[in-house]
Amino acid sequence: MRFVIFSGTTEGRRLSHALARLGGSVTVCVATEYGREEQGNAPGMTVLSGRMEPPGMAQAASGADLCVDATHPYAIQASQNIRAACKEAGTPLLRLLREESAVPEGAKLFASASEAAEWLKTTQGNLLLAIGAKELGAFASLGGERLYPRVLPLASSLTACEAAGVPGRNILALQGPFSQELNEALIRQYHIRYLVTKDGGRTGGFEEKASAAQATGITLVLIRRPQDDGLDYESVFNKCREMMGCR
């Protein structure tokens, strides 16, 4: 039984290793070398790294018994491309979605990074940006001195910070997961007033960030998830097991 998993997430890694242990032939597609490093390898598993356009995705999915989109909940374009590629390849597709988090009381909710940045123009105080490097540009107009982006320790992250006008002393290049205690320490160390984040769910450390914001009395600014349909991990895993004839 051949599976193709578009991954780069905790759930994708977990599923790929579980299916390989059951004897499946698993191809895992990740966008970066960092993703490849985190993914690891195992017997029966092939890992492809590098950003793919729909034709490349269709080629990867062609001939597979099932494709699983286990990309990040906010990776809208990637999911759209995967759907188009699987349709072209004639490969069945399941969307694996991590559970959404409850919205903490007092959080400010916005549909996009640009909307959050527009509201933050009316405020004062430092921002801890726990949103990844790709959307830092939306906050550049607030002035780099206010911005404390927490990004992966990659050259591309530093380039994004520089483009957004963030001084080097403000860049927090760290790899998670992050405990509530560490979040609180960063908030206090850098005199943060607003913590800007996305709902990465339990595996993305959302609870630890929300709790740290509450404990330190700062405002949580939450960029809502895009609308999407999918199944949780256990449902996807069980469907794969059924396909393999496992009990």
PDB file of C-alpha atoms in Angstrom:
ATOM      1  CA  MET A   1       0.000   0.000   0.000  1.00  0.00           C
ATOM      2  CA  ARG A   2       1.541   3.320  -1.082  1.00  0.00           C
ATOM      3  CA  PHE A   3       0.871   6.577   0.748  1.00  0.00           C
ATOM      4  CA  VAL A   4       1.995  10.113  -0.065  1.00  0.00           C
ATOM      5  CA  ILE A   5       1.962  12.585   2.825  1.00  0.00           C
ATOM      6  CA  PHE A   6       2.453  16.305   2.356  1.00  0.00           C
ATOM      7  CA  SER A   7       3.818  17.132   5.758  1.00  0.00           C
ATOM      8  CA  GLY A   8       6.075  19.487   7.709  1.00  0.00           C
ATOM      9  CA  THR A   9       3.911  19.146  10.831  1.00  0.00           C
ATOM     10  CA  THR A  10       3.983  17.033  13.981  1.00  0.00           C
ATOM     11  CA  GLU A  11       0.900  15.126  12.817  1.00  0.00           C
ATOM     12  CA  GLY A  12       2.418  14.384   9.426  1.00  0.00           C
ATOM     13  CA  ARG A  13       5.606  13.066  10.976  1.00  0.00           C
ATOM     14  CA  ARG A  14       3.667  10.927  13.423  1.00  0.00           C
ATOM     15  CA  LEU A  15       1.441   9.467  10.693  1.00  0.00           C
ATOM     16  CA  SER A  16       4.292   8.740   8.297  1.00  0.00           C
ATOM     17  CA  HIS A  17       6.305   6.812  10.889  1.00  0.00           C
ATOM     18  CA  ALA A  18       3.218   4.919  12.080  1.00  0.00           C
ATOM     19  CA  LEU A  19       2.323   3.787   8.557  1.00  0.00           C
ATOM     20  CA  ALA A  20       5.924   2.819   7.792  1.00  0.00           C
ATOM     21  CA  ARG A  21       5.987   0.658  10.931  1.00  0.00           C
ATOM     22  CA  LEU A  22       2.835  -1.108   9.691  1.00  0.00           C
ATOM     23  CA  GLY A  23       4.609  -1.953   6.436  1.00  0.00           C
ATOM     24  CA  GLY A  24       3.312   0.806   4.211  1.00  0.00           C
ATOM     25  CA  SER A  25       5.376   2.426   1.473  1.00  0.00           C
ATOM     26  CA  VAL A  26       5.380   6.078   2.514  1.00  0.00           C
ATOM     27  CA  THR A  27       6.577   9.085   0.534  1.00  0.00           C
ATOM     28  CA  VAL A  28       6.757  12.253   2.627  1.00  0.00           C
ATOM     29  CA  CYS A  29       6.966  15.655   0.927  1.00  0.00           C
ATOM     30  CA  VAL A  30       8.344  18.569   2.951  1.00  0.00           C
ATOM     31  CA  ALA A  31       9.087  22.090   1.781  1.00  0.00           C
ATOM     32  CA  THR A  32      12.513  22.687   3.344  1.00  0.00           C
ATOM     33  CA  GLU A  33      15.711  20.994   4.481  1.00  0.00           C
ATOM     34  CA  TYR A  34      14.707  21.953   8.004  1.00  0.00           C
ATOM     35  CA  GLY A  35      11.518  19.952   7.459  1.00  0.00           C
ATOM     36  CA  ARG A  36      13.560  17.006   6.228  1.00  0.00           C
ATOM     37  CA  GLU A  37      15.745  17.166   9.331  1.00  0.00           C
ATOM     38  CA  GLU A  38      12.708  17.196  11.623  1.00  0.00           C
ATOM     39  CA  GLN A  39      10.976  14.424   9.656  1.00  0.00           C
ATOM     40  CA  GLY A  40      13.703  11.845  10.054  1.00  0.00           C
ATOM     41  CA  ASN A  41      13.605   8.575   8.145  1.00  0.00           C
ATOM     42  CA  ALA A  42      12.668   4.942   8.599  1.00  0.00           C
ATOM     43  CA  PRO A  43      12.533   1.713   6.576  1.00  0.00           C
ATOM     44  CA  GLY A  44       9.809   1.974   3.943  1.00  0.00           C
ATOM     45  CA  MET A  45       9.904   5.771   3.963  1.00  0.00           C
ATOM     46  CA  THR A  46      11.133   8.172   1.274  1.00  0.00           C
ATOM     47  CA  VAL A  47      11.470  11.882   2.070  1.00  0.00           C
ATOM     48  CA  LEU A  48      11.342  14.522  -0.673  1.00  0.00           C
ATOM     49  CA  SER A  49      12.311  18.090   0.216  1.00  0.00           C
ATOM     50  CA  GLY A  50      11.782  21.299  -1.734  1.00  0.00           C
ATOM     51  CA  ARG A  51       8.787  23.472  -2.513  1.00  0.00           C
ATOM     52  CA  MET A  52       6.574  21.888  -5.188  1.00  0.00           C
ATOM     53  CA  GLU A  53       4.224  23.456  -7.681  1.00  0.00           C
ATOM     54  CA  PRO A  54       1.015  21.555  -8.571  1.00  0.00           C
ATOM     55  CA  PRO A  55       2.597  19.614 -11.480  1.00  0.00           C
ATOM     56  CA  GLY A  56       5.316  18.296  -9.151  1.00  0.00           C
ATOM     57  CA  MET A  57       2.734  17.467  -6.509  1.00  0.00           C
ATOM     58  CA  ALA A  58       0.663  15.598  -9.082  1.00  0.00           C
ATOM     59  CA  GLN A  59       3.717  13.615 -10.138  1.00  0.00           C
ATOM     60  CA  ALA A  60       4.470  12.713  -6.507  1.00  0.00           C
ATOM     61  CA  ALA A  61       0.862  11.664  -5.876  1.00  0.00           C
ATOM     62  CA  SER A  62       0.475   9.707  -9.111  1.00  0.00           C
ATOM     63  CA  GLY A  63      -0.070   5.991  -8.533  1.00  0.00           C
ATOM     64  CA  ALA A  64      -0.462   6.298  -4.765  1.00  0.00           C
ATOM     65  CA  ASP A  65      -3.328   4.544  -3.016  1.00  0.00           C
ATOM     66  CA  LEU A  66      -3.930   7.590  -0.835  1.00  0.00           C
ATOM     67  CA  CYS A  67      -2.573  11.100  -0.393  1.00  0.00           C
ATOM     68  CA  VAL A  68      -2.777  12.884   2.967  1.00  0.00           C
ATOM     69  CA  ASP A  69      -2.546  16.660   3.264  1.00  0.00           C
ATOM     70  CA  ALA A  70      -0.975  17.111   6.698  1.00  0.00           C
ATOM     71  CA  THR A  71       0.308  20.622   6.090  1.00  0.00           C
ATOM     72  CA  HIS A  72      -0.119  23.435   8.627  1.00  0.00           C
ATOM     73  CA  PRO A  73      -3.684  24.700   9.269  1.00  0.00           C
ATOM     74  CA  TYR A  74      -2.692  28.118   7.872  1.00  0.00           C
ATOM     75  CA  ALA A  75      -1.022  26.781   4.703  1.00  0.00           C
ATOM     76  CA  ILE A  76      -3.970  27.771   2.506  1.00  0.00           C
ATOM     77  CA  GLN A  77      -2.187  27.894  -0.826  1.00  0.00           C
ATOM     78  CA  ALA A  78      -0.383  24.602  -0.243  1.00  0.00           C
ATOM     79  CA  SER A  79      -3.670  22.821   0.520  1.00  0.00           C
ATOM     80  CA  GLN A  80      -5.313  24.289  -2.577  1.00  0.00           C
ATOM     81  CA  ASN A  81      -2.395  23.111  -4.703  1.00  0.00           C
ATOM     82  CA  ILE A  82      -2.494  19.627  -3.163  1.00  0.00           C
ATOM     83  CA  ARG A  83      -6.222  19.297  -3.897  1.00  0.00           C
ATOM     84  CA  ALA A  84      -5.666  20.329  -7.504  1.00  0.00           C
ATOM     85  CA  ALA A  85      -2.711  17.964  -7.871  1.00  0.00           C
ATOM     86  CA  CYS A  86      -4.583  14.954  -6.480  1.00  0.00           C
ATOM     87  CA  LYS A  87      -7.530  15.668  -8.748  1.00  0.00           C
ATOM     88  CA  GLU A  88      -5.192  15.733 -11.745  1.00  0.00           C
ATOM     89  CA  ALA A  89      -3.432  12.529 -10.625  1.00  0.00           C
ATOM     90  CA  GLY A  90      -6.699  10.751  -9.785  1.00  0.00           C
ATOM     91  CA  THR A  91      -5.443  10.011  -6.274  1.00  0.00           C
ATOM     92  CA  PRO A  92      -7.813   9.925  -3.268  1.00  0.00           C
ATOM     93  CA  LEU A  93      -7.063  12.678  -0.734  1.00  0.00           C
ATOM     94  CA  LEU A  94      -7.657  13.122   2.987  1.00  0.00           C
ATOM     95  CA  ARG A  95      -7.054  16.395   4.849  1.00  0.00           C
ATOM     96  CA  LEU A  96      -5.555  15.899   8.318  1.00  0.00           C
ATOM     97  CA  LEU A  97      -6.431  18.848  10.561  1.00  0.00           C
ATOM     98  CA  ARG A  98      -5.304  19.421  14.117  1.00  0.00           C
ATOM     99  CA  GLU A  99      -7.983  20.341  16.627  1.00  0.00           C
ATOM    100  CA  GLU A 100      -8.848  24.016  17.011  1.00  0.00           C
ATOM    101  CA  SER A 101      -8.254  25.721  20.343  1.00  0.00           C
ATOM    102  CA  ALA A 102     -10.775  27.518  22.503  1.00  0.00           C
ATOM    103  CA  VAL A 103     -10.434  31.297  22.187  1.00  0.00           C
ATOM    104  CA  PRO A 104      -9.198  32.736  25.500  1.00  0.00           C
ATOM    105  CA  GLU A 105     -11.271  35.429  27.145  1.00  0.00           C
ATOM    106  CA  GLY A 106     -10.033  38.900  26.288  1.00  0.00           C
ATOM    107  CA  ALA A 107      -8.161  37.866  23.141  1.00  0.00           C
ATOM    108  CA  LYS A 108      -8.335  40.190  20.146  1.00  0.00           C
ATOM    109  CA  LEU A 109      -9.363  38.249  17.038  1.00  0.00           C
ATOM    110  CA  PHE A 110      -8.485  39.099  13.443  1.00  0.00           C
ATOM    111  CA  ALA A 111      -8.970  37.391  10.106  1.00  0.00           C
ATOM    112  CA  SER A 112      -5.456  38.097   8.839  1.00  0.00           C
ATOM    113  CA  ALA A 113      -2.028  39.386   9.823  1.00  0.00           C
ATOM    114  CA  SER A 114      -2.650  42.625   7.942  1.00  0.00           C
ATOM    115  CA  GLU A 115      -5.865  43.273   9.907  1.00  0.00           C
ATOM    116  CA  ALA A 116      -4.064  42.597  13.180  1.00  0.00           C
ATOM    117  CA  ALA A 117      -1.260  44.969  12.187  1.00  0.00           C
ATOM    118  CA  GLU A 118      -3.760  47.687  11.277  1.00  0.00           C
ATOM    119  CA  TRP A 119      -5.342  47.488  14.733  1.00  0.00           C
ATOM    120  CA  LEU A 120      -1.946  47.436  16.440  1.00  0.00           C
ATOM    121  CA  LYS A 121      -1.141  50.783  14.835  1.00  0.00           C
ATOM    122  CA  THR A 122      -3.526  52.283  17.404  1.00  0.00           C
ATOM    123  CA  THR A 123      -1.534  50.817  20.311  1.00  0.00           C
ATOM    124  CA  GLN A 124       1.824  51.307  21.979  1.00  0.00           C
ATOM    125  CA  GLY A 125       4.262  48.777  23.397  1.00  0.00           C
ATOM    126  CA  ASN A 126       6.391  45.885  22.240  1.00  0.00           C
ATOM    127  CA  LEU A 127       5.043  42.944  20.241  1.00  0.00           C
ATOM    128  CA  LEU A 128       6.117  39.326  20.486  1.00  0.00           C
ATOM    129  CA  LEU A 129       5.377  37.961  17.015  1.00  0.00           C
ATOM    130  CA  ALA A 130       4.928  34.199  17.223  1.00  0.00           C
ATOM    131  CA  ILE A 131       3.566  33.823  13.698  1.00  0.00           C
ATOM    132  CA  GLY A 132       6.540  32.548  11.722  1.00  0.00           C
ATOM    133  CA  ALA A 133       8.720  34.535   9.360  1.00  0.00           C
ATOM    134  CA  LYS A 134       6.548  34.648   6.228  1.00  0.00           C
ATOM    135  CA  GLU A 135       4.071  37.273   7.462  1.00  0.00           C
ATOM    136  CA  LEU A 136       6.463  39.624   9.242  1.00  0.00           C
ATOM    137  CA  GLY A 137       6.136  42.109   6.389  1.00  0.00           C
ATOM    138  CA  ALA A 138       2.556  42.844   7.448  1.00  0.00           C
ATOM    139  CA  PHE A 139       3.911  44.389  10.662  1.00  0.00           C
ATOM    140  CA  ALA A 140       6.803  46.367   9.181  1.00  0.00           C
ATOM    141  CA  SER A 141       4.807  49.619   9.184  1.00  0.00           C
ATOM    142  CA  LEU A 142       4.624  49.480  12.991  1.00  0.00           C
ATOM    143  CA  GLY A 143       8.358  50.147  13.201  1.00  0.00           C
ATOM    144  CA  GLY A 144      11.021  47.524  13.710  1.00  0.00           C
ATOM    145  CA  GLU A 145      11.869  48.686  17.223  1.00  0.00           C
ATOM    146  CA  ARG A 146       8.476  47.444  18.483  1.00  0.00           C
ATOM    147  CA  LEU A 147       8.803  44.024  16.891  1.00  0.00           C
ATOM    148  CA  TYR A 148      10.249  40.957  18.608  1.00  0.00           C
ATOM    149  CA  PRO A 149       9.728  38.109  16.137  1.00  0.00           C
ATOM    150  CA  ARG A 150      10.265  34.557  17.342  1.00  0.00           C
ATOM    151  CA  VAL A 151      11.408  32.640  14.288  1.00  0.00           C
ATOM    152  CA  LEU A 152      13.193  29.424  13.408  1.00  0.00           C
ATOM    153  CA  PRO A 153      17.003  29.699  13.418  1.00  0.00           C
ATOM    154  CA  LEU A 154      17.308  29.742   9.620  1.00  0.00           C
ATOM    155  CA  ALA A 155      18.967  32.144   7.203  1.00  0.00           C
ATOM    156  CA  SER A 156      15.598  32.730   5.509  1.00  0.00           C
ATOM    157  CA  SER A 157      14.120  33.829   8.847  1.00  0.00           C
ATOM    158  CA  LEU A 158      16.871  36.397   9.380  1.00  0.00           C
ATOM    159  CA  THR A 159      16.333  37.701   5.853  1.00  0.00           C
ATOM    160  CA  ALA A 160      12.604  38.154   6.545  1.00  0.00           C
ATOM    161  CA  CYS A 161      13.378  39.976   9.795  1.00  0.00           C
ATOM    162  CA  GLU A 162      15.809  42.293   8.033  1.00  0.00           C
ATOM    163  CA  ALA A 163      13.244  43.039   5.307  1.00  0.00           C
ATOM    164  CA  ALA A 164      10.706  43.986   8.010  1.00  0.00           C
ATOM    165  CA  GLY A 165      13.177  46.408   9.567  1.00  0.00           C
ATOM    166  CA  VAL A 166      13.695  44.389  12.755  1.00  0.00           C
ATOM    167  CA  PRO A 167      16.968  45.202  14.567  1.00  0.00           C
ATOM    168  CA  GLY A 168      19.197  42.201  15.163  1.00  0.00           C
ATOM    169  CA  ARG A 169      18.927  42.590  18.930  1.00  0.00           C
ATOM    170  CA  ASN A 170      15.146  42.030  18.693  1.00  0.00           C
ATOM    171  CA  ILE A 171      15.301  38.744  16.786  1.00  0.00           C
ATOM    172  CA  LEU A 172      14.496  35.647  18.840  1.00  0.00           C
ATOM    173  CA  ALA A 173      15.804  32.819  16.666  1.00  0.00           C
ATOM    174  CA  LEU A 174      14.682  29.732  18.572  1.00  0.00           C
ATOM    175  CA  GLN A 175      13.289  26.294  17.889  1.00  0.00           C
ATOM    176  CA  GLY A 176      10.275  25.162  19.928  1.00  0.00           C
ATOM    177  CA  PRO A 177       8.352  23.731  21.568  1.00  0.00           C
ATOM    178  CA  PHE A 178       8.187  26.481  24.195  1.00  0.00           C
ATOM    179  CA  SER A 179       6.907  26.049  27.727  1.00  0.00           C
ATOM    180  CA  GLN A 180       4.631  28.554  29.438  1.00  0.00           C
ATOM    181  CA  GLU A 181       7.544  29.459  31.693  1.00  0.00           C
ATOM    182  CA  LEU A 182       9.802  30.326  28.771  1.00  0.00           C
ATOM    183  CA  ASN A 183       7.042  32.352  27.117  1.00  0.00           C
ATOM    184  CA  GLU A 184       6.563  34.296  30.332  1.00  0.00           C
ATOM    185  CA  ALA A 185      10.309  34.879  30.654  1.00  0.00           C
ATOM    186  CA  LEU A 186      10.525  36.304  27.128  1.00  0.00           C
ATOM    187  CA  ILE A 187       7.502  38.526  27.751  1.00  0.00           C
ATOM    188  CA  ARG A 188       9.099  39.982  30.870  1.00  0.00           C
ATOM    189  CA  GLN A 189      12.631  40.209  29.456  1.00  0.00           C
ATOM    190  CA  TYR A 190      11.543  42.208  26.411  1.00  0.00           C
ATOM    191  CA  HIS A 191       8.722  44.188  28.059  1.00  0.00           C
ATOM    192  CA  ILE A 192       6.112  42.722  25.711  1.00  0.00           C
ATOM    193  CA  ARG A 193       2.598  44.206  25.724  1.00  0.00           C
ATOM    194  CA  TYR A 194       1.029  42.198  22.869  1.00  0.00           C
ATOM    195  CA  LEU A 195       1.593  38.570  21.912  1.00  0.00           C
ATOM    196  CA  VAL A 196       0.581  37.978  18.285  1.00  0.00           C
ATOM    197  CA  THR A 197       0.022  34.366  17.327  1.00  0.00           C
ATOM    198  CA  LYS A 198      -1.990  31.857  15.330  1.00  0.00           C
ATOM    199  CA  ASP A 199      -4.011  28.914  16.559  1.00  0.00           C
ATOM    200  CA  GLY A 200      -1.404  26.223  16.086  1.00  0.00           C
ATOM    201  CA  GLY A 201      -3.341  23.925  18.395  1.00  0.00           C
ATOM    202  CA  ARG A 202      -1.907  21.871  21.218  1.00  0.00           C
ATOM    203  CA  THR A 203       1.044  20.581  19.197  1.00  0.00           C
ATOM    204  CA  GLY A 204       1.833  24.150  18.103  1.00  0.00           C
ATOM    205  CA  GLY A 205       2.092  25.374  21.694  1.00  0.00           C
ATOM    206  CA  PHE A 206      -0.982  27.596  21.609  1.00  0.00           C
ATOM    207  CA  GLU A 207      -2.065  26.769  25.152  1.00  0.00           C
ATOM    208  CA  GLU A 208       1.355  27.681  26.543  1.00  0.00           C
ATOM    209  CA  LYS A 209       1.295  31.032  24.743  1.00  0.00           C
ATOM    210  CA  ALA A 210      -2.254  31.870  25.789  1.00  0.00           C
ATOM    211  CA  SER A 211      -1.554  30.933  29.408  1.00  0.00           C
ATOM    212  CA  ALA A 212       1.632  33.002  29.443  1.00  0.00           C
ATOM    213  CA  ALA A 213      -0.248  36.030  28.121  1.00  0.00           C
ATOM    214  CA  GLN A 214      -2.885  35.638  30.813  1.00  0.00           C
ATOM    215  CA  ALA A 215      -0.319  35.123  33.584  1.00  0.00           C
ATOM    216  CA  THR A 216       1.639  38.251  32.633  1.00  0.00           C
ATOM    217  CA  GLY A 217      -1.420  40.415  31.985  1.00  0.00           C
ATOM    218  CA  ILE A 218      -0.662  41.205  28.350  1.00  0.00           C
ATOM    219  CA  THR A 219      -3.028  41.135  25.375  1.00  0.00           C
ATOM    220  CA  LEU A 220      -3.228  38.058  23.150  1.00  0.00           C
ATOM    221  CA  VAL A 221      -3.744  38.955  19.484  1.00  0.00           C
ATOM    222  CA  LEU A 222      -5.029  35.917  17.607  1.00  0.00           C
ATOM    223  CA  ILE A 223      -5.098  35.509  13.844  1.00  0.00           C
ATOM    224  CA  ARG A 224      -7.996  33.166  13.121  1.00  0.00           C
ATOM    225  CA  ARG A 225      -7.620  29.945  11.211  1.00  0.00           C
ATOM    226  CA  PRO A 226      -8.876  29.884   7.630  1.00  0.00           C
ATOM    227  CA  GLN A 227     -11.981  27.781   7.066  1.00  0.00           C
ATOM    228  CA  ASP A 228     -11.111  24.201   6.160  1.00  0.00           C
ATOM    229  CA  ASP A 229     -12.629  20.728   6.248  1.00  0.00           C
ATOM    230  CA  GLY A 230     -10.756  17.671   7.369  1.00  0.00           C
ATOM    231  CA  LEU A 231     -10.350  14.832   9.850  1.00  0.00           C
ATOM    232  CA  ASP A 232      -8.406  14.507  13.070  1.00  0.00           C
ATOM    233  CA  TYR A 233      -5.293  12.347  13.384  1.00  0.00           C
ATOM    234  CA  GLU A 234      -6.993   9.243  14.762  1.00  0.00           C
ATOM    235  CA  SER A 235      -9.639   9.258  12.012  1.00  0.00           C
ATOM    236  CA  VAL A 236      -7.036   9.543   9.251  1.00  0.00           C
ATOM    237  CA  PHE A 237      -4.812   6.889  10.820  1.00  0.00           C
ATOM    238  CA  ASN A 238      -7.717   4.461  11.209  1.00  0.00           C
ATOM    239  CA  LYS A 239      -8.762   4.945   7.575  1.00  0.00           C
ATOM    240  CA  CYS A 240      -5.194   4.170   6.502  1.00  0.00           C
ATOM    241  CA  ARG A 241      -5.135   1.071   8.697  1.00  0.00           C
ATOM    242  CA  GLU A 242      -8.389  -0.116   7.148  1.00  0.00           C
ATOM    243  CA  MET A 243      -6.936   0.307   3.677  1.00  0.00           C
ATOM    244  CA  MET A 244      -3.958  -1.825   4.735  1.00  0.00           C
ATOM    245  CA  GLY A 245      -6.217  -4.518   6.164  1.00  0.00           C
ATOM    246  CA  CYS A 246      -4.975  -3.970   9.722  1.00  0.00           C
ATOM    247  CA  ARG A 247      -7.191  -4.746  12.674  1.00  0.00           C
TER     248      ARG A 247
END
